[in-house]
Coordinates of C-alpha atoms in Angstrom, one line a residue:
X1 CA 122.0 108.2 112.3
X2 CA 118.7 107.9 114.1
X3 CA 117.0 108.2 110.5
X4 CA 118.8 105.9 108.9
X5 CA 118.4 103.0 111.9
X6 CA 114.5 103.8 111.6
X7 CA 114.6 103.3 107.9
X8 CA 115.4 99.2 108.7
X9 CA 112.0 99.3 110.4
X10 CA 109.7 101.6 108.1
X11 CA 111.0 100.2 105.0
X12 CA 108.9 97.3 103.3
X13 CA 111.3 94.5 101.8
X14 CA 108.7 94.1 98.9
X15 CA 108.7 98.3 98.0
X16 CA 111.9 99.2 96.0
X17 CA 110.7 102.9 95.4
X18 CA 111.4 103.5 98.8
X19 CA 115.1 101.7 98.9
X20 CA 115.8 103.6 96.0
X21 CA 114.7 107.0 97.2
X22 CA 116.4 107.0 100.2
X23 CA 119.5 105.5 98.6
X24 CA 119.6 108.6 96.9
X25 CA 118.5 110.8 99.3
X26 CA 121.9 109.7 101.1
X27 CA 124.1 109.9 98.2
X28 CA 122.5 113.9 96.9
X29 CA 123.1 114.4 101.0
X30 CA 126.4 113.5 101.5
X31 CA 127.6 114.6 97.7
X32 CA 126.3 118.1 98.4
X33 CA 128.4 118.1 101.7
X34 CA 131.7 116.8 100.1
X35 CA 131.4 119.2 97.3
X36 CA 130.4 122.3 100.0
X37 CA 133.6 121.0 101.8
X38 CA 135.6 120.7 98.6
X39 CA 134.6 124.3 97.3
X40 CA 134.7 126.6 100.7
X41 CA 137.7 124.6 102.9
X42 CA 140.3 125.7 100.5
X43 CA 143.5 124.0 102.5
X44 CA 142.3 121.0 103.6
X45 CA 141.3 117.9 102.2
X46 CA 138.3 117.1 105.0
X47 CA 135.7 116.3 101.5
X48 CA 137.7 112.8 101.3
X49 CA 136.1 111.9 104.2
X50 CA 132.9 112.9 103.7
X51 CA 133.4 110.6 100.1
X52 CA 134.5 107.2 101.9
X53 CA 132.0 107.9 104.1
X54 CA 129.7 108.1 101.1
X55 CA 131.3 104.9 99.8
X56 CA 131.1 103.4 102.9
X57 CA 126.8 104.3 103.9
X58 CA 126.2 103.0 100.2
X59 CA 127.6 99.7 101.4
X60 CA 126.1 99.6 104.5
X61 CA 122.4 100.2 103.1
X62 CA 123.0 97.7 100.2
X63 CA 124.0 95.2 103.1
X64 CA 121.4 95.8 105.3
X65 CA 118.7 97.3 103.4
X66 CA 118.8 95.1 100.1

């Protein structure tokens, strides 16, 4: 959380390489959690939070960052 708060200031609103790698950075991040959850928590169904949390982070930086 601290990372992404220091992103707003670090980032430059003029360089899009930057917006776009960590846009991805979050979305390989939490994709690689929700399919670890998917594949080795058998029972539950915990990986559809860590999706609308994905959902909901893309959101949030396209609000704020873009």
């Amino acid at each position: 959380m601290f990372a992404i708060a220091l992103c707003i200031f670090v980032l430059d609103i003029t360089n899009d390489y930057m917006k776009w790698f960590w846009l991805s950075f979050f979305v390989a991040a939490k994709g690689f959690h929700a399919i670890l959850e998917w594949k080795y928590l058998k029972g539950s169904r915990q990986y559809l939070i860590s999706l609308i949390l994905l959902a909901v982070g893309i959101v949030y930086f396209y609000l704020v960052i873009w």
